[in-house]
PDB file of C-alpha atoms and ligand atoms in Angstrom:
ATOM      1  CA  UNK V 456     -84.214 -31.811  -5.884  1.00  0.00           C
ATOM      2  CA  UNK V 457     -82.985 -29.817  -8.902  1.00  0.00           C
ATOM      3  CA  UNK V 458     -79.731 -30.932 -10.510  1.00  0.00           C
ATOM      4  CA  UNK V 459     -77.149 -29.970  -7.853  1.00  0.00           C
ATOM      5  CA  UNK V 460     -74.080 -27.947  -8.833  1.00  0.00           C
ATOM      6  CA  UNK V 461     -70.607 -28.894  -7.597  1.00  0.00           C
ATOM      7  CA  UNK V 462     -67.592 -26.599  -7.788  1.00  0.00           C
ATOM      8  CA  UNK V 463     -64.304 -28.480  -8.211  1.00  0.00           C
ATOM      9  CA  UNK V 464     -61.176 -26.507  -7.260  1.00  0.00           C
ATOM     10  CA  UNK V 465     -57.767 -27.971  -8.136  1.00  0.00           C
ATOM     11  CA  UNK V 466     -54.639 -26.606  -9.799  1.00  0.00           C
ATOM     12  CA  UNK V 467     -53.994 -29.932 -11.536  1.00  0.00           C
ATOM     13  CA  UNK V 468     -55.959 -30.066 -14.833  1.00  0.00           C
ATOM     14  CA  UNK V 469     -55.946 -33.886 -14.804  1.00  0.00           C
ATOM     15  CA  UNK V 470     -57.579 -34.046 -11.371  1.00  0.00           C
ATOM     16  CA  UNK V 471     -60.160 -31.431 -12.434  1.00  0.00           C
ATOM     17  CA  UNK V 472     -60.994 -33.450 -15.515  1.00  0.00           C
ATOM     18  CA  UNK V 473     -61.242 -36.820 -13.747  1.00  0.00           C
ATOM     19  CA  UNK V 474     -63.459 -35.390 -11.003  1.00  0.00           C
ATOM     20  CA  UNK V 475     -65.647 -33.489 -13.491  1.00  0.00           C
ATOM     21  CA  UNK V 476     -66.161 -36.604 -15.597  1.00  0.00           C
ATOM     22  CA  UNK V 477     -67.025 -38.758 -12.572  1.00  0.00           C
ATOM     23  CA  UNK V 478     -69.447 -36.194 -11.131  1.00  0.00           C
ATOM     24  CA  UNK V 479     -71.102 -35.450 -14.478  1.00  0.00           C
ATOM     25  CA  UNK V 480     -71.610 -39.188 -14.908  1.00  0.00           C
ATOM     26  CA  UNK V 481     -73.528 -39.030 -11.586  1.00  0.00           C
ATOM     27  CA  UNK V 482     -75.792 -36.337 -13.155  1.00  0.00           C
ATOM     28  CA  UNK V 483     -74.324 -33.376 -11.300  1.00  0.00           C
ATOM     29  CA  UNK V 484     -73.618 -30.023 -12.924  1.00  0.00           C
ATOM     30  CA  UNK V 485     -69.901 -29.291 -12.511  1.00  0.00           C
ATOM     31  CA  UNK V 486     -68.036 -25.979 -12.433  1.00  0.00           C
ATOM     32  CA  UNK V 487     -64.252 -25.865 -12.159  1.00  0.00           C
ATOM     33  CA  UNK V 488     -61.639 -23.401 -10.926  1.00  0.00           C
ATOM     34  CA  UNK V 489     -57.856 -23.708 -11.057  1.00  0.00           C
ATOM     35  CA  UNK V 490     -57.146 -21.732  -7.876  1.00  0.00           C
ATOM     36  CA  UNK V 491     -58.806 -20.420  -4.720  1.00  0.00           C
ATOM     37  CA  UNK V 492     -59.123 -16.840  -6.081  1.00  0.00           C
ATOM     38  CA  UNK V 493     -60.673 -18.242  -9.290  1.00  0.00           C
ATOM     39  CA  UNK V 494     -63.109 -20.229  -7.110  1.00  0.00           C
ATOM     40  CA  UNK V 495     -64.080 -17.053  -5.215  1.00  0.00           C
ATOM     41  CA  UNK V 496     -64.765 -15.347  -8.559  1.00  0.00           C
ATOM     42  CA  UNK V 497     -67.076 -18.243  -9.532  1.00  0.00           C
ATOM     43  CA  UNK V 498     -68.785 -18.057  -6.127  1.00  0.00           C
ATOM     44  CA  UNK V 499     -69.460 -14.351  -6.661  1.00  0.00           C
ATOM     45  CA  UNK V 500     -71.485 -15.209  -9.759  1.00  0.00           C
ATOM     46  CA  UNK V 501     -73.184 -18.450  -8.789  1.00  0.00           C
ATOM     47  CA  UNK V 502     -73.927 -20.482  -5.668  1.00  0.00           C
ATOM     48  CA  UNK V 503     -72.920 -24.146  -5.955  1.00  0.00           C
ATOM     49  CA  UNK V 504     -74.424 -26.781  -3.655  1.00  0.00           C
ATOM     50  CA  UNK V 505     -71.034 -28.239  -2.761  1.00  0.00           C
ATOM     51  CA  UNK V 506     -67.368 -27.246  -3.053  1.00  0.00           C
ATOM     52  CA  UNK V 507     -64.688 -29.878  -3.560  1.00  0.00           C
ATOM     53  CA  UNK V 508     -61.234 -28.388  -3.124  1.00  0.00           C
ATOM     54  CA  UNK V 509     -57.607 -29.452  -3.209  1.00  0.00           C
ATOM     55  CA  UNK V 510     -55.345 -28.262  -0.348  1.00  0.00           C
ATOM     56  CA  UNK V 511     -52.091 -27.091  -1.941  1.00  0.00           C
ATOM     57  CA  UNK V 512     -52.726 -24.677  -4.796  1.00  0.00           C
ATOM     58  CA  UNK V 513     -50.273 -21.796  -4.806  1.00  0.00           C
ATOM     59  CA  UNK V 514     -50.795 -18.558  -2.892  1.00  0.00           C
ATOM     60  CA  UNK V 515     -54.156 -19.389  -1.303  1.00  0.00           C
ATOM     61  CA  UNK V 516     -54.742 -22.927  -0.030  1.00  0.00           C
ATOM     62  CA  UNK V 517     -57.926 -24.971  -0.040  1.00  0.00           C
ATOM     63  CA  UNK V 518     -58.052 -24.642   3.748  1.00  0.00           C
ATOM     64  CA  UNK V 519     -57.979 -20.837   3.464  1.00  0.00           C
ATOM     65  CA  UNK V 520     -60.676 -20.997   0.796  1.00  0.00           C
ATOM     66  CA  UNK V 521     -62.777 -23.095   3.168  1.00  0.00           C
ATOM     67  CA  UNK V 522     -62.274 -20.596   6.006  1.00  0.00           C
ATOM     68  CA  UNK V 523     -63.376 -17.749   3.699  1.00  0.00           C
ATOM     69  CA  UNK V 524     -66.553 -19.611   2.765  1.00  0.00           C
ATOM     70  CA  UNK V 525     -67.428 -20.560   6.317  1.00  0.00           C
ATOM     71  CA  UNK V 526     -67.129 -16.992   7.607  1.00  0.00           C
ATOM     72  CA  UNK V 527     -69.163 -15.341   4.857  1.00  0.00           C
ATOM     73  CA  UNK V 528     -72.953 -15.392   5.404  1.00  0.00           C
ATOM     74  CA  UNK V 529     -73.491 -15.805   1.616  1.00  0.00           C
ATOM     75  CA  UNK V 530     -71.521 -19.052   1.546  1.00  0.00           C
ATOM     76  CA  UNK V 531     -71.427 -20.462   5.069  1.00  0.00           C
ATOM     77  CA  UNK V 532     -74.059 -23.130   4.378  1.00  0.00           C
ATOM     78  CA  UNK V 533     -72.297 -24.596   1.318  1.00  0.00           C
ATOM     79  CA  UNK V 534     -70.648 -27.890   2.318  1.00  0.00           C
ATOM     80  CA  UNK V 535     -66.892 -27.891   1.687  1.00  0.00           C
ATOM     81  CA  UNK V 536     -64.974 -31.113   1.082  1.00  0.00           C
ATOM     82  CA  UNK V 537     -61.190 -30.973   1.180  1.00  0.00           C
ATOM     83  CA  UNK V 538     -59.174 -33.384  -0.956  1.00  0.00           C
ATOM     84  CA  UNK V 539     -56.115 -34.462   0.947  1.00  0.00           C
ATOM     85  CA  UNK V 540     -53.704 -37.356   1.245  1.00  0.00           C
ATOM     86  CA  UNK V 541     -54.736 -39.712   4.078  1.00  0.00           C
ATOM     87  CA  UNK V 542     -51.407 -39.107   5.772  1.00  0.00           C
ATOM     88  CA  UNK V 543     -51.649 -35.313   5.534  1.00  0.00           C
ATOM     89  CA  UNK V 544     -52.767 -34.915   9.145  1.00  0.00           C
ATOM     90  CA  UNK V 545     -51.815 -31.232   9.321  1.00  0.00           C
ATOM     91  CA  UNK V 546     -54.152 -30.388   6.455  1.00  0.00           C
ATOM     92  CA  UNK V 547     -56.978 -32.353   8.074  1.00  0.00           C
ATOM     93  CA  UNK V 548     -56.572 -30.597  11.421  1.00  0.00           C
ATOM     94  CA  UNK V 549     -56.376 -27.176   9.724  1.00  0.00           C
ATOM     95  CA  UNK V 550     -59.372 -28.113   7.550  1.00  0.00           C
ATOM     96  CA  UNK V 551     -61.441 -29.042  10.586  1.00  0.00           C
ATOM     97  CA  UNK V 552     -60.547 -25.762  12.254  1.00  0.00           C
ATOM     98  CA  UNK V 553     -61.591 -23.937   9.070  1.00  0.00           C
ATOM     99  CA  UNK V 554     -65.003 -25.634   9.197  1.00  0.00           C
ATOM    100  CA  UNK V 555     -64.583 -28.272   6.453  1.00  0.00           C
ATOM    101  CA  UNK V 556     -67.534 -30.664   6.261  1.00  0.00           C
ATOM    102  CA  UNK V 557     -65.638 -33.698   5.001  1.00  0.00           C
ATOM    103  CA  UNK V 558     -62.308 -34.952   3.617  1.00  0.00           C
ATOM    104  CA  UNK V 559     -61.670 -37.192   0.648  1.00  0.00           C
ATOM    105  CA  UNK V 560     -58.446 -39.091   0.299  1.00  0.00           C
ATOM    106  CA  UNK V 561     -56.475 -38.705  -2.919  1.00  0.00           C
ATOM    107  CA  UNK V 562     -56.785 -40.403  -5.344  1.00  0.00           C
ATOM    108  CA  UNK V 563     -60.565 -40.177  -5.021  1.00  0.00           C
ATOM    109  CA  UNK V 564     -62.323 -43.504  -4.966  1.00  0.00           C
ATOM    110  CA  UNK V 565     -65.451 -43.348  -7.125  1.00  0.00           C
ATOM    111  CA  UNK V 566     -67.866 -45.269  -4.885  1.00  0.00           C
ATOM    112  CA  UNK V 567     -66.830 -43.200  -1.866  1.00  0.00           C
ATOM    113  CA  UNK V 568     -67.254 -40.006  -3.884  1.00  0.00           C
ATOM    114  CA  UNK V 569     -70.754 -41.023  -4.938  1.00  0.00           C
ATOM    115  CA  UNK V 570     -72.103 -41.916  -1.490  1.00  0.00           C
ATOM    116  CA  UNK V 571     -70.528 -39.083   0.449  1.00  0.00           C
ATOM    117  CA  UNK V 572     -71.353 -36.366  -2.070  1.00  0.00           C
ATOM    118  CA  UNK V 573     -74.964 -37.573  -2.093  1.00  0.00           C
ATOM    119  CA  UNK V 574     -75.104 -37.482   1.725  1.00  0.00           C
ATOM    120  CA  UNK V 575     -73.681 -33.948   1.891  1.00  0.00           C
ATOM    121  CA  UNK V 576     -76.069 -32.726  -0.797  1.00  0.00           C
ATOM    122  CA  UNK V 577     -79.025 -34.152   1.133  1.00  0.00           C
ATOM    123  CA  UNK V 578     -78.004 -32.104   4.180  1.00  0.00           C
ATOM    124  CA  UNK V 579     -77.536 -29.018   1.987  1.00  0.00           C
ATOM    125  CA  UNK V 580     -81.010 -29.520   0.520  1.00  0.00           C
ATOM    126  CA  UNK V 581     -82.548 -29.658   4.014  1.00  0.00           C
ATOM    127  CA  UNK V 582     -80.675 -26.500   5.024  1.00  0.00           C
ATOM    128  CA  UNK V 583     -82.000 -24.749   1.906  1.00  0.00           C
ATOM    129  CA  UNK V 584     -85.534 -25.706   2.869  1.00  0.00           C
ATOM    130  CA  UNK V 585     -84.999 -24.344   6.384  1.00  0.00           C
ATOM    131  CA  UNK V 586     -83.663 -21.106   4.938  1.00  0.00           C
ATOM    132  CA  UNK V 587     -86.751 -20.759   2.791  1.00  0.00           C
ATOM    133  CA  UNK V 588     -88.910 -21.282   5.894  1.00  0.00           C
ATOM    134  CA  UNK V 589     -86.922 -18.568   7.635  1.00  0.00           C
ATOM    135  CA  UNK V 590     -87.597 -16.255   4.677  1.00  0.00           C
ATOM    136  CA  UNK V 591     -91.339 -16.878   4.987  1.00  0.00           C
ATOM    137  CA  UNK V 592     -91.285 -16.014   8.677  1.00  0.00           C
ATOM    138  CA  UNK V 593     -89.272 -12.852   8.045  1.00  0.00           C
ATOM    139  CA  UNK V 594     -91.863 -11.731   5.494  1.00  0.00           C
ATOM    140  CA  UNK V 595     -94.538 -12.435   8.067  1.00  0.00           C
ATOM    141  CA  UNK V 596     -92.801  -9.988  10.407  1.00  0.00           C
ATOM    142  CA  UNK V 597     -92.868  -7.348   7.672  1.00  0.00           C
ATOM    143  CA  UNK V 598     -96.565  -8.053   7.017  1.00  0.00           C
ATOM    144  CA  UNK V 599     -97.332  -7.253  10.630  1.00  0.00           C
ATOM    145  CA  UNK V 600     -95.354  -4.043  10.384  1.00  0.00           C
ATOM    146  CA  UNK V 601     -97.362  -3.131   7.267  1.00  0.00           C
ATOM    147  CA  UNK V 602    -100.617  -3.312   9.287  1.00  0.00           C
ATOM    148  CA  UNK V 603     -99.465  -0.406  11.378  1.00  0.00           C
ATOM    149  CA  UNK V 604     -98.551   2.647   9.277  1.00  0.00           C
ATOM    150  CA  UNK V 605     -96.769   4.186  12.257  1.00  0.00           C
ATOM    151  CA  UNK V 606     -94.186   1.441  12.454  1.00  0.00           C
ATOM    152  CA  UNK V 607     -93.107   1.594   8.793  1.00  0.00           C
ATOM    153  CA  UNK V 608     -89.407   0.755   8.541  1.00  0.00           C
ATOM    154  CA  UNK V 609     -89.284  -0.133  12.248  1.00  0.00           C
ATOM    155  CA  UNK V 610     -88.136  -3.744  11.620  1.00  0.00           C
ATOM    156  CA  UNK V 611     -85.316  -2.732   9.289  1.00  0.00           C
ATOM    157  CA  UNK V 612     -84.112   0.038  11.647  1.00  0.00           C
ATOM    158  CA  UNK V 613     -84.278  -2.236  14.672  1.00  0.00           C
ATOM    159  CA  UNK V 614     -82.286  -4.874  12.809  1.00  0.00           C
ATOM    160  CA  UNK V 615     -79.636  -2.320  11.876  1.00  0.00           C
ATOM    161  CA  UNK V 616     -79.339  -0.838  15.398  1.00  0.00           C
ATOM    162  CA  UNK V 617     -79.409  -4.232  17.143  1.00  0.00           C
ATOM    163  CA  UNK V 618     -76.695  -5.752  14.959  1.00  0.00           C
ATOM    164  CA  UNK V 619     -74.467  -2.660  15.253  1.00  0.00           C
ATOM    165  CA  UNK V 620     -74.994  -2.597  19.021  1.00  0.00           C
ATOM    166  CA  UNK V 621     -74.341  -6.342  19.313  1.00  0.00           C
ATOM    167  CA  UNK V 622     -71.102  -5.870  17.379  1.00  0.00           C
ATOM    168  CA  UNK V 623     -70.007  -2.992  19.593  1.00  0.00           C
ATOM    169  CA  UNK V 624     -70.745  -5.059  22.706  1.00  0.00           C
ATOM    170  CA  UNK V 625     -68.718  -7.977  21.293  1.00  0.00           C
ATOM    171  CA  UNK V 626     -71.521 -10.582  21.395  1.00  0.00           C
ATOM    172  CA  UNK V 627     -70.898 -13.954  19.721  1.00  0.00           C
ATOM    173  CA  UNK V 628     -71.892 -14.847  16.145  1.00  0.00           C
ATOM    174  CA  UNK V 629     -75.083 -16.834  17.017  1.00  0.00           C
ATOM    175  CA  UNK V 630     -76.380 -13.893  19.081  1.00  0.00           C
ATOM    176  CA  UNK V 631     -75.651 -11.466  16.214  1.00  0.00           C
ATOM    177  CA  UNK V 632     -77.576 -13.679  13.810  1.00  0.00           C
ATOM    178  CA  UNK V 633     -80.433 -13.957  16.308  1.00  0.00           C
ATOM    179  CA  UNK V 634     -80.508 -10.158  16.730  1.00  0.00           C
ATOM    180  CA  UNK V 635     -80.680  -9.673  12.954  1.00  0.00           C
ATOM    181  CA  UNK V 636     -83.642 -12.056  12.673  1.00  0.00           C
ATOM    182  CA  UNK V 637     -85.301 -10.689  15.807  1.00  0.00           C
ATOM    183  CA  UNK V 638     -85.310  -7.274  14.127  1.00  0.00           C
ATOM    184  CA  UNK V 639     -88.058  -8.675  11.917  1.00  0.00           C
ATOM    185  CA  UNK V 640     -89.611 -11.099  14.352  1.00  0.00           C
ATOM    186  CA  UNK V 641     -89.672  -9.451  17.790  1.00  0.00           C
ATOM    187  CA  UNK V 642     -93.275  -8.263  17.370  1.00  0.00           C
ATOM    188  CA  UNK V 643     -94.521 -11.346  15.485  1.00  0.00           C
ATOM    189  CA  UNK V 644     -97.100 -11.911  18.261  1.00  0.00           C
ATOM    190  CA  UNK V 645     -98.861  -8.652  17.314  1.00  0.00           C
ATOM    191  CA  UNK V 646    -100.597 -10.815  14.732  1.00  0.00           C
ATOM    192  CA  UNK V 647    -102.927 -11.740  17.615  1.00  0.00           C
ATOM    193  CA  UNK V 648    -103.688  -8.119  18.601  1.00  0.00           C
ATOM    194  CA  UNK V 649    -106.831  -6.645  16.937  1.00  0.00           C
ATOM    195  CA  UNK V 650    -106.415  -3.461  14.829  1.00  0.00           C
ATOM    196  CA  UNK V 651    -108.850  -1.634  17.133  1.00  0.00           C
ATOM    197  CA  UNK V 652    -106.286  -1.931  19.940  1.00  0.00           C
ATOM    198  CA  UNK V 653    -103.056  -1.891  17.926  1.00  0.00           C
ATOM    199  CA  UNK V 654    -103.977   1.335  16.109  1.00  0.00           C
ATOM    200  CA  UNK V 655    -105.968   3.036  18.908  1.00  0.00           C
ATOM    201  CA  UNK V 656    -104.983   6.709  19.065  1.00  0.00           C
ATOM    202  CA  UNK V 657    -106.140   7.396  22.643  1.00  0.00           C
ATOM    203  CA  UNK V 658    -104.938   5.929  25.947  1.00  0.00           C
ATOM    204  CA  UNK V 659    -105.412   2.196  26.432  1.00  0.00           C
ATOM    205  CA  UNK V 660    -107.547   0.564  29.114  1.00  0.00           C
ATOM    206  CA  UNK V 661    -105.849  -1.924  31.470  1.00  0.00           C
ATOM    207  CA  UNK V 662    -107.474  -4.803  29.548  1.00  0.00           C
ATOM    208  CA  UNK V 663    -106.238  -3.439  26.209  1.00  0.00           C
ATOM    209  CA  UNK V 664    -102.738  -3.030  27.619  1.00  0.00           C
ATOM    210  CA  UNK V 665    -102.893  -6.658  28.735  1.00  0.00           C
ATOM    211  CA  UNK V 666    -103.850  -7.719  25.212  1.00  0.00           C
ATOM    212  CA  UNK V 667    -100.914  -5.812  23.710  1.00  0.00           C
ATOM    213  CA  UNK V 668     -98.531  -7.213  26.299  1.00  0.00           C
ATOM    214  CA  UNK V 669     -99.478 -10.739  25.330  1.00  0.00           C
ATOM    215  CA  UNK V 670     -97.725 -10.222  21.965  1.00  0.00           C
ATOM    216  CA  UNK V 671     -94.332 -11.134  23.468  1.00  0.00           C
ATOM    217  CA  UNK V 672     -95.374 -14.595  24.650  1.00  0.00           C
ATOM    218  CA  UNK V 673     -97.619 -15.168  21.625  1.00  0.00           C
ATOM    219  CA  UNK V 674     -94.727 -14.439  19.229  1.00  0.00           C
ATOM    220  CA  UNK V 675     -92.412 -16.825  21.064  1.00  0.00           C
ATOM    221  CA  UNK V 676     -95.106 -19.533  20.947  1.00  0.00           C
ATOM    222  CA  UNK V 677     -95.451 -19.075  17.181  1.00  0.00           C
ATOM    223  CA  UNK V 678     -91.814 -19.983  16.549  1.00  0.00           C
ATOM    224  CA  UNK V 679     -91.691 -22.816  19.077  1.00  0.00           C
ATOM    225  CA  UNK V 680     -90.253 -25.948  17.488  1.00  0.00           C
ATOM    226  CA  UNK V 681     -88.506 -24.090  14.648  1.00  0.00           C
ATOM    227  CA  UNK V 682     -84.970 -25.127  15.368  1.00  0.00           C
ATOM    228  CA  UNK V 683     -83.455 -22.495  13.120  1.00  0.00           C
ATOM    229  CA  UNK V 684     -85.107 -19.819  15.314  1.00  0.00           C
ATOM    230  CA  UNK V 685     -84.144 -21.391  18.637  1.00  0.00           C
ATOM    231  CA  UNK V 686     -81.822 -18.491  19.508  1.00  0.00           C
ATOM    232  CA  UNK V 687     -84.373 -15.898  18.369  1.00  0.00           C
ATOM    233  CA  UNK V 688     -87.212 -17.203  20.529  1.00  0.00           C
ATOM    234  CA  UNK V 689     -85.916 -15.890  23.891  1.00  0.00           C
ATOM    235  CA  UNK V 690     -85.431 -12.442  22.319  1.00  0.00           C
ATOM    236  CA  UNK V 691     -89.030 -12.452  21.079  1.00  0.00           C
ATOM    237  CA  UNK V 692     -90.360 -13.525  24.478  1.00  0.00           C
ATOM    238  CA  UNK V 693     -88.266 -11.200  26.617  1.00  0.00           C
ATOM    239  CA  UNK V 694     -87.840  -8.008  24.562  1.00  0.00           C
ATOM    240  CA  UNK V 695     -90.107  -6.090  26.983  1.00  0.00           C
ATOM    241  CA  UNK V 696     -88.414  -7.205  30.219  1.00  0.00           C
ATOM    242  CA  UNK V 697     -86.691  -4.543  32.340  1.00  0.00           C
ATOM    243  CA  UNK V 698     -83.668  -5.325  34.477  1.00  0.00           C
ATOM    244  CA  UNK V 699     -85.443  -4.198  37.684  1.00  0.00           C
ATOM    245  CA  UNK V 700     -88.065  -6.900  37.079  1.00  0.00           C
ATOM    246  CA  UNK V 701     -90.953  -4.534  36.188  1.00  0.00           C
ATOM    247  CA  UNK V 702     -91.186  -5.618  32.530  1.00  0.00           C
ATOM    248  CA  UNK V 703     -93.256  -8.348  30.898  1.00  0.00           C
ATOM    249  CA  UNK V 704     -94.174 -11.145  30.275  1.00  0.00           C
ATOM    250  CA  UNK V 705     -92.160 -12.841  33.056  1.00  0.00           C
ATOM    251  CA  UNK V 706     -90.842  -9.960  35.174  1.00  0.00           C
ATOM    252  CA  UNK V 707     -87.291 -11.306  34.829  1.00  0.00           C
ATOM    253  CA  UNK V 708     -84.459  -9.339  36.433  1.00  0.00           C
ATOM    254  CA  UNK V 709     -80.889  -8.418  35.490  1.00  0.00           C
ATOM    255  CA  UNK V 710     -78.768 -10.961  33.688  1.00  0.00           C
ATOM    256  CA  UNK V 711     -81.454 -13.620  33.924  1.00  0.00           C
ATOM    257  CA  UNK V 712     -82.918 -11.775  30.929  1.00  0.00           C
ATOM    258  CA  UNK V 713     -81.101 -13.194  27.869  1.00  0.00           C
ATOM    259  CA  UNK V 714     -78.462 -10.756  26.550  1.00  0.00           C
ATOM    260  CA  UNK V 715     -80.091 -10.599  23.110  1.00  0.00           C
ATOM    261  CA  UNK V 716     -83.370  -9.538  24.715  1.00  0.00           C
ATOM    262  CA  UNK V 717     -81.667  -6.887  26.883  1.00  0.00           C
ATOM    263  CA  UNK V 718     -80.135  -5.440  23.708  1.00  0.00           C
ATOM    264  CA  UNK V 719     -83.380  -5.628  21.719  1.00  0.00           C
ATOM    265  CA  UNK V 720     -85.349  -3.948  24.549  1.00  0.00           C
ATOM    266  CA  UNK V 721     -83.162  -0.832  24.533  1.00  0.00           C
ATOM    267  CA  UNK V 722     -83.087  -0.582  20.741  1.00  0.00           C
ATOM    268  CA  UNK V 723     -86.876  -1.034  20.546  1.00  0.00           C
ATOM    269  CA  UNK V 724     -87.528   1.706  23.105  1.00  0.00           C
ATOM    270  CA  UNK V 725     -85.177   4.133  21.336  1.00  0.00           C
ATOM    271  CA  UNK V 726     -86.917   3.606  17.993  1.00  0.00           C
ATOM    272  CA  UNK V 727     -90.376   3.905  19.580  1.00  0.00           C
ATOM    273  CA  UNK V 728     -89.374   7.246  21.148  1.00  0.00           C
ATOM    274  CA  UNK V 729     -87.679   8.486  17.988  1.00  0.00           C
ATOM    275  CA  UNK V 730     -90.642   7.782  15.649  1.00  0.00           C
ATOM    276  CA  UNK V 731     -94.278   8.936  15.666  1.00  0.00           C
ATOM    277  CA  UNK V 732     -96.955   6.592  17.042  1.00  0.00           C
ATOM    278  CA  UNK V 733    -100.788   6.868  16.999  1.00  0.00           C
ATOM    279  CA  UNK V 734    -100.643   8.364  20.487  1.00  0.00           C
ATOM    280  CA  UNK V 735     -97.490  10.558  20.260  1.00  0.00           C
ATOM    281  CA  UNK V 736     -95.294  12.542  17.897  1.00  0.00           C
ATOM    282  CA  UNK V 737     -91.687  11.606  17.140  1.00  0.00           C
ATOM    283  CA  UNK V 738     -89.104  12.853  19.637  1.00  0.00           C
ATOM    284  CA  UNK V 739     -85.713  14.169  18.545  1.00  0.00           C
ATOM    285  CA  UNK V 740     -82.585  12.022  18.917  1.00  0.00           C
ATOM    286  CA  UNK V 741     -81.442  14.109  21.901  1.00  0.00           C
ATOM    287  CA  UNK V 742     -84.850  13.881  23.620  1.00  0.00           C
ATOM    288  CA  UNK V 743     -85.031  10.117  22.995  1.00  0.00           C
ATOM    289  CA  UNK V 744     -81.540   9.568  24.432  1.00  0.00           C
ATOM    290  CA  UNK V 745     -82.348  11.770  27.448  1.00  0.00           C
ATOM    291  CA  UNK V 746     -85.398   9.617  28.227  1.00  0.00           C
ATOM    292  CA  UNK V 747     -83.407   6.390  27.774  1.00  0.00           C
ATOM    293  CA  UNK V 748     -80.743   7.687  30.193  1.00  0.00           C
ATOM    294  CA  UNK V 749     -83.395   8.723  32.745  1.00  0.00           C
ATOM    295  CA  UNK V 750     -84.987   5.283  32.505  1.00  0.00           C
ATOM    296  CA  UNK V 751     -81.554   3.690  32.909  1.00  0.00           C
ATOM    297  CA  UNK V 752     -81.049   5.652  36.128  1.00  0.00           C
ATOM    298  CA  UNK V 753     -84.499   4.502  37.230  1.00  0.00           C
ATOM    299  CA  UNK V 754     -83.240   0.913  36.827  1.00  0.00           C
ATOM    300  CA  UNK V 755     -85.032  -0.213  33.664  1.00  0.00           C
ATOM    301  CA  UNK V 756     -82.103  -0.727  31.295  1.00  0.00           C
ATOM    302  CA  UNK V 757     -78.538  -1.975  31.559  1.00  0.00           C
ATOM    303  CA  UNK V 758     -76.231   1.102  31.664  1.00  0.00           C
ATOM    304  CA  UNK V 759     -73.473  -0.551  29.566  1.00  0.00           C
ATOM    305  CA  UNK V 760     -75.960  -1.364  26.803  1.00  0.00           C
ATOM    306  CA  UNK V 761     -77.498   2.130  26.776  1.00  0.00           C
ATOM    307  CA  UNK V 762     -74.171   3.995  26.725  1.00  0.00           C
ATOM    308  CA  UNK V 763     -72.909   1.726  23.936  1.00  0.00           C
ATOM    309  CA  UNK V 764     -76.114   2.339  21.954  1.00  0.00           C
ATOM    310  CA  UNK V 765     -75.578   6.101  22.280  1.00  0.00           C
ATOM    311  CA  UNK V 766     -72.064   5.618  20.839  1.00  0.00           C
ATOM    312  CA  UNK V 767     -73.366   3.379  18.043  1.00  0.00           C
ATOM    313  CA  UNK V 768     -76.064   5.912  17.097  1.00  0.00           C
ATOM    314  CA  UNK V 769     -73.424   8.613  17.030  1.00  0.00           C
ATOM    315  CA  UNK V 770     -71.410   6.484  14.580  1.00  0.00           C
ATOM    316  CA  UNK V 771     -74.574   6.110  12.485  1.00  0.00           C
ATOM    317  CA  UNK V 772     -74.828   9.912  12.430  1.00  0.00           C
ATOM    318  CA  UNK V 773     -78.009  10.171  14.518  1.00  0.00           C
ATOM    319  CA  UNK V 774     -76.708  12.970  16.701  1.00  0.00           C
ATOM    320  CA  UNK V 775     -76.463  15.165  13.604  1.00  0.00           C
ATOM    321  CA  UNK V 776     -80.190  14.922  12.852  1.00  0.00           C
ATOM    322  CA  UNK V 777     -83.227  15.836  14.894  1.00  0.00           C
TER     323      UNK V 777
HETATM  324 FE1  FE2 U1662     -92.809  -5.596  21.204  1.00  0.00          FE
END
């Protein structure tokens, strides 16, 4: 582990100095800020491994600072410890609600500081490693896209549409995150499809279609056991299901298909229609939407999801371009 960096936030210069000295003696790199806004300015420039903050510090409290960190994807994984009097129950309850990872009583006891900071930093280190693994997998998704010149930019577009659509449908935060990752990973299983089939310009034989269809299950199998992708896996497996049960790989129907996968399916079909493929030219936005609506009437897609996508694409300006 590199030398971890700890950001100490307190309006009292004596507390800042005592904490800095103690933490530096434990071989940590220490940054300090005298208020929550000053801490946010530091966080804009550098990412500490842990934030130690006082509660009462003028206009913006340590609890509010914690809430800001825990709701921003750049900072949500940084552990936040709130310094509070043992009897300050209100601050503890508010801190918990804001997502604080731990509380230290004031005055800080050195042995306690040492053991608990070390424990939190170990967890942070593991999370960093997981994030790096996630980055590797995302690049893998882009590598697969690069094999097929016709799908250039597909992952990034799918991610953008899926997240905007998820937002508009009011899905929860874990599903939004899963949709963003699934933008890159939904076709991960195409790694097992030979170029001769993936890039074939003419119509596919039944056997070749079967091979392509196996990409959904194969992709889900590849991420099995990766806990950080647990929510993404069902989207990868089921992004070709149709709500009337005629999709693959499991022929699931209606709401049995995970919501993330129902969203991804519609977005994926729109982008496939709207871009050129080895076997077809790109359709216009209006033509693509017309086909999606016809297929919705035929029972393939969930009407609410399709009509919301049409709205979302309008907001993205798609109706103004061919
Ligand atoms: Fe796919």
